[in-house]
PDB file of C-alpha atoms and ligand atoms in Angstrom:
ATOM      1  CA  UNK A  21      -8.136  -6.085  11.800  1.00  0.00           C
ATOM      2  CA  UNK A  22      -4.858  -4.395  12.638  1.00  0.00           C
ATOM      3  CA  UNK A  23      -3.399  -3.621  15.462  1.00  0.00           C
ATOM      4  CA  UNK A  24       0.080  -2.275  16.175  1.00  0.00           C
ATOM      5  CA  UNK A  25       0.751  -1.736  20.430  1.00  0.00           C
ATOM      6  CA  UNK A  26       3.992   0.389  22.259  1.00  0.00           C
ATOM      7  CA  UNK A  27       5.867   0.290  18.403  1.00  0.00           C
ATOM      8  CA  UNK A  28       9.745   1.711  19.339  1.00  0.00           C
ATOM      9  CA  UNK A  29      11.592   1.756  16.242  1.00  0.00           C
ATOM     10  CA  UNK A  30      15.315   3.236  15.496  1.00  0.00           C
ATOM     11  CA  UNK A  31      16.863   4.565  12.464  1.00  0.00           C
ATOM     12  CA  UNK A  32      18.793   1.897  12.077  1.00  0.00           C
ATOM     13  CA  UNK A  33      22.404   4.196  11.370  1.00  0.00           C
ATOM     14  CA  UNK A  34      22.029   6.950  13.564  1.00  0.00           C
ATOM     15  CA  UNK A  35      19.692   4.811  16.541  1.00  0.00           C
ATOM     16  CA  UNK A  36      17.731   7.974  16.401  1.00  0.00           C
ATOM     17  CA  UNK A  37      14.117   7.203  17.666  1.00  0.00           C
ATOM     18  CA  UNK A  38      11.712   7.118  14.798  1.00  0.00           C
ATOM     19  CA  UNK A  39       8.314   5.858  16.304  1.00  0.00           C
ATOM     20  CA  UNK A  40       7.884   5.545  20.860  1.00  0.00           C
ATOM     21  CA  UNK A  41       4.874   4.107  21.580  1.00  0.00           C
ATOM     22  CA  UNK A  42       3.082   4.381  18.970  1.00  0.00           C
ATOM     23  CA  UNK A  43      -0.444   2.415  19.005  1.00  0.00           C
ATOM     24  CA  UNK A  44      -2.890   2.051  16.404  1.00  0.00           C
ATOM     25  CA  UNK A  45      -6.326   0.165  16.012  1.00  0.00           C
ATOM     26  CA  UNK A  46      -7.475  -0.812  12.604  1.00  0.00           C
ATOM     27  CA  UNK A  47     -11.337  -2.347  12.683  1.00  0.00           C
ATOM     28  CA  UNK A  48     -12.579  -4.131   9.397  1.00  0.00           C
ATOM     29  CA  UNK A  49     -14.690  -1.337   8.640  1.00  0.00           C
ATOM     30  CA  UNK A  50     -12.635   1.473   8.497  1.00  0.00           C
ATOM     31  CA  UNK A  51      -9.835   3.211   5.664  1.00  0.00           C
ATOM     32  CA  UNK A  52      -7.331   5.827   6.921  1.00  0.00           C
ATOM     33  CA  UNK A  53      -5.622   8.183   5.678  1.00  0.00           C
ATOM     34  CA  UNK A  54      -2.114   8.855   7.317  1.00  0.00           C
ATOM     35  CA  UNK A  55      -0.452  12.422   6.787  1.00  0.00           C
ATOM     36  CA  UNK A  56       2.412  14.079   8.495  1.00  0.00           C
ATOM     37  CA  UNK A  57       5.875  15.918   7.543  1.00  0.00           C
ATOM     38  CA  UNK A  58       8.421  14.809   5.157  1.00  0.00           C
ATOM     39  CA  UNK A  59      10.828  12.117   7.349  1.00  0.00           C
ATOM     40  CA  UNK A  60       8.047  11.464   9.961  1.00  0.00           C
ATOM     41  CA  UNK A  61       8.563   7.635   9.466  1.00  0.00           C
ATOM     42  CA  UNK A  62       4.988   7.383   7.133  1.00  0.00           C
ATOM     43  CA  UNK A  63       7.220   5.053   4.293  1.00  0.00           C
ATOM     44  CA  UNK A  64       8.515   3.348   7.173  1.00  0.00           C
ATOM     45  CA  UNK A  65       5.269   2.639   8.984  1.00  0.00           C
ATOM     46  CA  UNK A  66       3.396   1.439   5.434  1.00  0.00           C
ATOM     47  CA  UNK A  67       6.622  -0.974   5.480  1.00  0.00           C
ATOM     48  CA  UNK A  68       5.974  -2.339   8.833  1.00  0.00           C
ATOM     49  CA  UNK A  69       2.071  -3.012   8.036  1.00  0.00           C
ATOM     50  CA  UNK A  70       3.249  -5.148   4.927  1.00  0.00           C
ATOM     51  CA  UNK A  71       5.671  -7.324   7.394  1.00  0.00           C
ATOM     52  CA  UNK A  72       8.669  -5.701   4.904  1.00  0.00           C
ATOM     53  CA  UNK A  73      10.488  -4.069   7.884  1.00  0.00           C
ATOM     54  CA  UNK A  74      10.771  -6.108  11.181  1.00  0.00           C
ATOM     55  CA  UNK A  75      13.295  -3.828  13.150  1.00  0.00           C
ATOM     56  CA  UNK A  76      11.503  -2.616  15.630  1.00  0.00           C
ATOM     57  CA  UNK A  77       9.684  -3.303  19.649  1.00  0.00           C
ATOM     58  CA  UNK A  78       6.163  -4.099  20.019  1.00  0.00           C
ATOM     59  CA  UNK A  79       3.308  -5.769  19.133  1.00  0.00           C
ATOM     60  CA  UNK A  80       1.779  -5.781  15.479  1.00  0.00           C
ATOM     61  CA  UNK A  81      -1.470  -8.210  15.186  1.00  0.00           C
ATOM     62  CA  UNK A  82      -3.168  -8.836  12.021  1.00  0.00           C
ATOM     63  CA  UNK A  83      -6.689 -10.444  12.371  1.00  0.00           C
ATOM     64  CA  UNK A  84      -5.482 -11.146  16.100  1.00  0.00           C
ATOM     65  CA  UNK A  85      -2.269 -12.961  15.065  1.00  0.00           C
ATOM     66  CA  UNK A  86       1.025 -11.516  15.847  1.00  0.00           C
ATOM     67  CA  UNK A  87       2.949 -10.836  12.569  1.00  0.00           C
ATOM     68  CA  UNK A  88       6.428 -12.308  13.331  1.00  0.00           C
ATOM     69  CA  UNK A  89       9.410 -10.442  12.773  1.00  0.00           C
ATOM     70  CA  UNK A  90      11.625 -12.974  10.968  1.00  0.00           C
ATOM     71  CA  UNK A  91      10.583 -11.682   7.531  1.00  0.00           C
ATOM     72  CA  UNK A  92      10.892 -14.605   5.651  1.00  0.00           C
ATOM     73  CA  UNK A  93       7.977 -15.950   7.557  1.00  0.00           C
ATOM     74  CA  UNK A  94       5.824 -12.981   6.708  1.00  0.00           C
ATOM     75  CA  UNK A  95       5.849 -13.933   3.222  1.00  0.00           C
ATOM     76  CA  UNK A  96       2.057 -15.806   3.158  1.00  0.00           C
ATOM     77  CA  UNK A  97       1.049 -13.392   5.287  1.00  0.00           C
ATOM     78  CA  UNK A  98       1.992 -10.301   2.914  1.00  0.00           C
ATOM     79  CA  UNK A  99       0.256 -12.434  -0.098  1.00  0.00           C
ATOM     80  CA  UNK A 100      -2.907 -13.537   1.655  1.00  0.00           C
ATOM     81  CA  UNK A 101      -3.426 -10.248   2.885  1.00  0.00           C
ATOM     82  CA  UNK A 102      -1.802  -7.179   1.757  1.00  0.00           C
ATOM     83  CA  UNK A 103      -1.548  -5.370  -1.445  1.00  0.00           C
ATOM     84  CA  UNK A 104       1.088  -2.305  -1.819  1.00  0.00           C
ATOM     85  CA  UNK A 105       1.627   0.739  -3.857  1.00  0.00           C
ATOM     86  CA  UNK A 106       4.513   2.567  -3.318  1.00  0.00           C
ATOM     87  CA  UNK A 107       5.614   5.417  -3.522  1.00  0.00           C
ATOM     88  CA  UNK A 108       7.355   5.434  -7.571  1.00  0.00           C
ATOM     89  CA  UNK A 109       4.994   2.069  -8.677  1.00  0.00           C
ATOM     90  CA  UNK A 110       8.067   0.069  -9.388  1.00  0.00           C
ATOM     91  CA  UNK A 111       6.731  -1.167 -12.518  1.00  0.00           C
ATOM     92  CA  UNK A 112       8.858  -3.061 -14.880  1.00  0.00           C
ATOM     93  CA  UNK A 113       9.233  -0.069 -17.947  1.00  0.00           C
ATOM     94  CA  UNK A 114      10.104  -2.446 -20.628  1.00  0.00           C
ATOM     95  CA  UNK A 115       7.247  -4.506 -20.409  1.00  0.00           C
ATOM     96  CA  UNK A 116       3.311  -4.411 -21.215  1.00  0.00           C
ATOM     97  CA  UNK A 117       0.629  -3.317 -18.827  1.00  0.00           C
ATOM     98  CA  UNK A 118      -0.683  -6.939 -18.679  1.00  0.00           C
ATOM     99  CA  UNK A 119       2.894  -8.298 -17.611  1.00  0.00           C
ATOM    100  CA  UNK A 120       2.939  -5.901 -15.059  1.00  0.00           C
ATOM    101  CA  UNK A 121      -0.068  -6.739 -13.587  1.00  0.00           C
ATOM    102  CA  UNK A 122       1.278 -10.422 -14.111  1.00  0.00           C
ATOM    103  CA  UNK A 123       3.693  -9.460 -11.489  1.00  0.00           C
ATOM    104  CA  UNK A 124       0.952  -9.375  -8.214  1.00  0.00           C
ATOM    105  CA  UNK A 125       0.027 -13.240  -8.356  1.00  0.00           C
ATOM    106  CA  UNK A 126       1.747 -15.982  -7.874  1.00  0.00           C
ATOM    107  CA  UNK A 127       3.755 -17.821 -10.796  1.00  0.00           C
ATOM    108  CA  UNK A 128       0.630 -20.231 -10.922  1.00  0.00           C
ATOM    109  CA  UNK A 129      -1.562 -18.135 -11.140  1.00  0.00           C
ATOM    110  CA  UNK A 130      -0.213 -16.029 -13.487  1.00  0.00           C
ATOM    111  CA  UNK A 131      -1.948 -17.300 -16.450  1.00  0.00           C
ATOM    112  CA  UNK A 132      -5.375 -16.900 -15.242  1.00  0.00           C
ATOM    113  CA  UNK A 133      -6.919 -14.445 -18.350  1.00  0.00           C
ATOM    114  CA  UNK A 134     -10.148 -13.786 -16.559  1.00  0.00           C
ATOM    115  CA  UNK A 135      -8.724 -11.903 -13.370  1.00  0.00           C
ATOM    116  CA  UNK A 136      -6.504  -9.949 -15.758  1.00  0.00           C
ATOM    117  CA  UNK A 137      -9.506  -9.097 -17.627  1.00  0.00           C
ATOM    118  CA  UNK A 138     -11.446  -7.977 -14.653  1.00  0.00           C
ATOM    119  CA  UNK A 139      -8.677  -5.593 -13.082  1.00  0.00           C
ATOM    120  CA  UNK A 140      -7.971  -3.989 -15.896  1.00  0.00           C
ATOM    121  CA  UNK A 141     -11.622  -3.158 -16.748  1.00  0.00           C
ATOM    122  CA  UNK A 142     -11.878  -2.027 -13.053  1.00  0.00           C
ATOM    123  CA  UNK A 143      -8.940   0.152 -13.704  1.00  0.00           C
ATOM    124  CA  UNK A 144     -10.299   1.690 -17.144  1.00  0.00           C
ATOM    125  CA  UNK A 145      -7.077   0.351 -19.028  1.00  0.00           C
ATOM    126  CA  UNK A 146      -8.903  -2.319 -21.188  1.00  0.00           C
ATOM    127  CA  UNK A 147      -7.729  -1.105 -24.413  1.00  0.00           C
ATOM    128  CA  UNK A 148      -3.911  -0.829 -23.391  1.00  0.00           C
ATOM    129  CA  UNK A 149      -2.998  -4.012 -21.753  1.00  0.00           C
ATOM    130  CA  UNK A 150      -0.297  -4.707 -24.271  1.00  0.00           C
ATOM    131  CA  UNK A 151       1.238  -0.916 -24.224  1.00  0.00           C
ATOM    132  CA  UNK A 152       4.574  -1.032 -22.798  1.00  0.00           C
ATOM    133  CA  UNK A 153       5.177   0.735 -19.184  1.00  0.00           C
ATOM    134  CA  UNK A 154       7.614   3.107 -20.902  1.00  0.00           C
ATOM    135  CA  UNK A 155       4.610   4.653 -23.215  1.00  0.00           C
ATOM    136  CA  UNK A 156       2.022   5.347 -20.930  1.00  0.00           C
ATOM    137  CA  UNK A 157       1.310   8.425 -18.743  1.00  0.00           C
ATOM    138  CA  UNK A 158       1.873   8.659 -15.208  1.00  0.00           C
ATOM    139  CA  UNK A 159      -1.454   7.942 -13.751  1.00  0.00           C
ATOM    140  CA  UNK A 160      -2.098   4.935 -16.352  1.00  0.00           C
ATOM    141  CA  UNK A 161       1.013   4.106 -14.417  1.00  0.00           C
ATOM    142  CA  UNK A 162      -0.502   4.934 -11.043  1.00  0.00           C
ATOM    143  CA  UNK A 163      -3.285   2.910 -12.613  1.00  0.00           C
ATOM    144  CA  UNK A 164      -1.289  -0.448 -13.615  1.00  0.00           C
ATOM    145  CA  UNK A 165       0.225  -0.552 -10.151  1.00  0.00           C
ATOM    146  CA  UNK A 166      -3.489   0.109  -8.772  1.00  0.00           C
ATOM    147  CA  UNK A 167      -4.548  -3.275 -10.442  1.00  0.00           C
ATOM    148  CA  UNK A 168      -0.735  -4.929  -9.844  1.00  0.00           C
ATOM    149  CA  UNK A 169      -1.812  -4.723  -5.632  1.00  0.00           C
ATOM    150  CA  UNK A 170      -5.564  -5.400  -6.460  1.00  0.00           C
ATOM    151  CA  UNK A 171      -4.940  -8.534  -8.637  1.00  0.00           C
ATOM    152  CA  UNK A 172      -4.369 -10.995  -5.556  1.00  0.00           C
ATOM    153  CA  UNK A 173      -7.599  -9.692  -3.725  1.00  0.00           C
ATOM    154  CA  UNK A 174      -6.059  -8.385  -0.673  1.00  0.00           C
ATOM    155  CA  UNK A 175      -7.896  -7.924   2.737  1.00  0.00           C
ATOM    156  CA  UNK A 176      -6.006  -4.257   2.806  1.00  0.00           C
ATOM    157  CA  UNK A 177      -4.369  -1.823   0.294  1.00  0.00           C
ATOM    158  CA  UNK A 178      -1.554  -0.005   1.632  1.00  0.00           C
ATOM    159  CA  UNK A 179      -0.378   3.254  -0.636  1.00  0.00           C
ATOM    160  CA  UNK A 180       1.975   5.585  -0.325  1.00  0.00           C
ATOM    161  CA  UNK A 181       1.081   9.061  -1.642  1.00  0.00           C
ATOM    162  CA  UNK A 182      -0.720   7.476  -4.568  1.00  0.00           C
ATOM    163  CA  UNK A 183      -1.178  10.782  -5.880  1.00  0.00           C
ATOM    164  CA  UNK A 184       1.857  12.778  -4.805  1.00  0.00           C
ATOM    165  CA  UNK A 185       3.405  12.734  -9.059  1.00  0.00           C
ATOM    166  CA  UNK A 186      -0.340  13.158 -10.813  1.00  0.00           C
ATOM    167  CA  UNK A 187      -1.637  16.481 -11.502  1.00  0.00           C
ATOM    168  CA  UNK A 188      -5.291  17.523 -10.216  1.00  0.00           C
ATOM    169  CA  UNK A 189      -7.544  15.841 -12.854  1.00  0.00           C
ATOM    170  CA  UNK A 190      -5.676  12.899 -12.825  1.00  0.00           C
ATOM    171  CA  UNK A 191      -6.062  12.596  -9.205  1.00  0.00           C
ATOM    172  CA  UNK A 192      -9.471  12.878  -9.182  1.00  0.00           C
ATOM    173  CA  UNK A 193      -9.992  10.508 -11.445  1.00  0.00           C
ATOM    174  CA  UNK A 194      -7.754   7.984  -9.484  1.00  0.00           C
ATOM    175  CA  UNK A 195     -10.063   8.643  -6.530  1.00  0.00           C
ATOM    176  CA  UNK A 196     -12.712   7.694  -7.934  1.00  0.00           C
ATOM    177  CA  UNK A 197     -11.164   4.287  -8.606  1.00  0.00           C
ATOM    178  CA  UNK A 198     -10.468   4.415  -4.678  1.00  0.00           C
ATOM    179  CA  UNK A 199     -13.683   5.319  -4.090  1.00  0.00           C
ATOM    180  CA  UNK A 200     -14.790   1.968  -6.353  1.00  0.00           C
ATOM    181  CA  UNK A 201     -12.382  -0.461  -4.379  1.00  0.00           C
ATOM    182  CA  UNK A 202     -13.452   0.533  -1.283  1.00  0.00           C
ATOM    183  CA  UNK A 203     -17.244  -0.054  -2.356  1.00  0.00           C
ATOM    184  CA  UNK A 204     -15.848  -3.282  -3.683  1.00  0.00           C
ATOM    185  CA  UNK A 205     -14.604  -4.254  -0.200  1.00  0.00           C
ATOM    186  CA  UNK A 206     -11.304  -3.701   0.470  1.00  0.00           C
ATOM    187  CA  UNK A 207      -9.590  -1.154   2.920  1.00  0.00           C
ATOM    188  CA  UNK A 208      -6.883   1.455   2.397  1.00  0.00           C
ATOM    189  CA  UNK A 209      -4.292   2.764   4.029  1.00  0.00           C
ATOM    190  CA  UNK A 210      -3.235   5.979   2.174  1.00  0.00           C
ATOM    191  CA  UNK A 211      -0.353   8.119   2.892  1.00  0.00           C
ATOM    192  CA  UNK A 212      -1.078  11.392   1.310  1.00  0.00           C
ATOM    193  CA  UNK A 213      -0.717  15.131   1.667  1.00  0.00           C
ATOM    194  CA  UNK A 214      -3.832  15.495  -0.172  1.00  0.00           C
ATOM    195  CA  UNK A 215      -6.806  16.707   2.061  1.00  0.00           C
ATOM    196  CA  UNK A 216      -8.720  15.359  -1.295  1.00  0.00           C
ATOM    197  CA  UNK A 217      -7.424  12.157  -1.153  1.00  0.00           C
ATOM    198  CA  UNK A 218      -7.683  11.839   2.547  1.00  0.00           C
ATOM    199  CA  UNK A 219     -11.305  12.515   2.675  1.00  0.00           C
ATOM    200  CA  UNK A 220     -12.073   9.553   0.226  1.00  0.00           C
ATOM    201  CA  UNK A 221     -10.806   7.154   3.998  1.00  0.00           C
ATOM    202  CA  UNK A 222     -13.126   7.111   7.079  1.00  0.00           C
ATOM    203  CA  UNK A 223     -10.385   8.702   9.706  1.00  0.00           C
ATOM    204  CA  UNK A 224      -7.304  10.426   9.549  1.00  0.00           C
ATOM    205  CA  UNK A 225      -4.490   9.904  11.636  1.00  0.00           C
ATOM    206  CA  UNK A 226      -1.213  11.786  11.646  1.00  0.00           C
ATOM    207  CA  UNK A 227       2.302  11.037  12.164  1.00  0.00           C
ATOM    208  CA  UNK A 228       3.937  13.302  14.917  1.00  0.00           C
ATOM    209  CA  UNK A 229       6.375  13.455  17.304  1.00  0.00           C
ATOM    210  CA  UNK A 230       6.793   9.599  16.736  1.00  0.00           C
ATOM    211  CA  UNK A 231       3.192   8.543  17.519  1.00  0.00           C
ATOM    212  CA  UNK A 232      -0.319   8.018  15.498  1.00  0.00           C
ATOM    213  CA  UNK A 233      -2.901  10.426  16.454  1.00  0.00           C
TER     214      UNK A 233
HETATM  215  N1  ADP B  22      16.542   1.967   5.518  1.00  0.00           N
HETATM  216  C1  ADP B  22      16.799   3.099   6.167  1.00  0.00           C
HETATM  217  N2  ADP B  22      18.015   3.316   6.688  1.00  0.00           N
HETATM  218  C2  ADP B  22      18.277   4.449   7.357  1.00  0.00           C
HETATM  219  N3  ADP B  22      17.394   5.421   7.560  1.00  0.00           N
HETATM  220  C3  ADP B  22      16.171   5.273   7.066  1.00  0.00           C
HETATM  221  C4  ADP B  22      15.810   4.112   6.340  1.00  0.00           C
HETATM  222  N4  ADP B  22      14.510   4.252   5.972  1.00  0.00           N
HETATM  223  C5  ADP B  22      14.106   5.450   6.454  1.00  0.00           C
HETATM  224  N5  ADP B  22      15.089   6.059   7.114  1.00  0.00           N
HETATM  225  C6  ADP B  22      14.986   7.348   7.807  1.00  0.00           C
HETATM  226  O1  ADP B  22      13.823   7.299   8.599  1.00  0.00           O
HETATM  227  C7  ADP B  22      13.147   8.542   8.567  1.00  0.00           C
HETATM  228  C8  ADP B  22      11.739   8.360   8.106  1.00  0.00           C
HETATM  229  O2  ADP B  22      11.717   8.003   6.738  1.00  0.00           O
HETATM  230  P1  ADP B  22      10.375   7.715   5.949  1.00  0.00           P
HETATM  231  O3  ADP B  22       9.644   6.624   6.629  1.00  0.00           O
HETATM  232  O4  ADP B  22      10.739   7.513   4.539  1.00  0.00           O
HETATM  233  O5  ADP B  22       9.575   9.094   6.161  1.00  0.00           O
HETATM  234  P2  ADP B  22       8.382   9.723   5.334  1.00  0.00           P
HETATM  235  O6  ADP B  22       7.819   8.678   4.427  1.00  0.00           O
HETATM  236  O7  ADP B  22       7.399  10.186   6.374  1.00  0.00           O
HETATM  237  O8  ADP B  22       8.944  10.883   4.598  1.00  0.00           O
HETATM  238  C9  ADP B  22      13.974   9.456   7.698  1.00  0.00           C
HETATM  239  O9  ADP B  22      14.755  10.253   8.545  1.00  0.00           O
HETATM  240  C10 ADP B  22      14.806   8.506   6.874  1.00  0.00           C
HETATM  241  O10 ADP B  22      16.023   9.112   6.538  1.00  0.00           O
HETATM  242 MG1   MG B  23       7.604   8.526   2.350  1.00  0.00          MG
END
């Protein structure tokens, strides 16, 4: 499903390499978990899989198409495919859960009650779609962005340390929603320092000295 071959990518101020040769095969079977130290490029690598960040060599191929690097053209590609959580949710704080969510289709689609009504069941936030962002706890936040990236059905989730700001019940409980959306189909990509969370994915790969392994 993903492939990413001889990656070189600089910091773009200081031209300091980042990631040499770094190679990567994704089948459409598998969820990883990526770990590694603070500044290892893990934000930066989540960026590249979502077509965000196109500074760099190399090959990446998504379902055995190269993902071009003028960003602009990678924005069908980013909404057919991928859904993102990063790393502080970016949710919109003065508005409801179900606006929020709102926010992952496309303005056509945005009416559409029934997928709304779906995600947030599958996200156990039913009752609160009409609570504002700025009254909720963090993981109901972790959970709005959850069903923000899930909302467009993408082919892959990519999240970055989805559980780095939750405390230990709350994370297990948001594994367990992992846990659900990967039965349901769809493949993750999870930066974490959590040896929890990274058990939930089928391998685990870690960033170091500037290559996948
Ligand atoms: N837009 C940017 N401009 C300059 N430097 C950046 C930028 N994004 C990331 N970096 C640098 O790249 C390195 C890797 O960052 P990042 O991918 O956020 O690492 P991680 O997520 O593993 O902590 C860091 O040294 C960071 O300072
Ligand atoms: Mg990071």
């Amino acid at each position: 499903m993903i492939q990413l071959q001889d990656i070189q990518k600089k910091i773009p101020q200081t031209n300091v390499l980042l990631f040499d040769n770094l190679n990567f095969a994704l089948n459409n079977h598998q969820s990883v978990a990526i770990q590694g130290r603070s500044g290892s490029g893990k934000t930066t690598l989540l960026k590249i899989l979502a077509g965000f960040d196109t500074r760099y060599t190399g090959l990446y191929k998504f379902n055995g198409l190269i993902v071009s690097k003028d960003p602009k053209k990678n924005i069908k590609f980013r909404k057919d495919n991928i859904g993102i959580i990063t790393q502080n949710y970016n949710l919109l704080y003065d508005r409801n859960i179900q606006a929020n969510i709102q926010l992952g289709l496309t303005e056509k689609s945005r009416n559409s009650t029934k997928e709304i009504k779906e995600i947030l069941s599958l996200v156990g936030l039913s009752k609160y779609s009409t609570k504002k962002i700025s009254e909720i706890s963090g993981g109901e936040a972790q959970r709005v962005a959850i069903a923000r990236a899930l909302i467009k059905k993408p082919k892959i989730l990519l999240a970055d340390e989805p559980t780095g700001a939750l405390d230990e019940q709350t994370e297990l409980e948001i594994l367990d929603l992992f846990k659900t959306i990967q039965a349901l189909g769809t493949k993750l990509i999870m930066v974490t320092h959590s040896d929890a969370v990274a058990n939930v994915c089928d391998g685990k790969y870690v960033l170091e000295n500037k290559r996948l392994i």
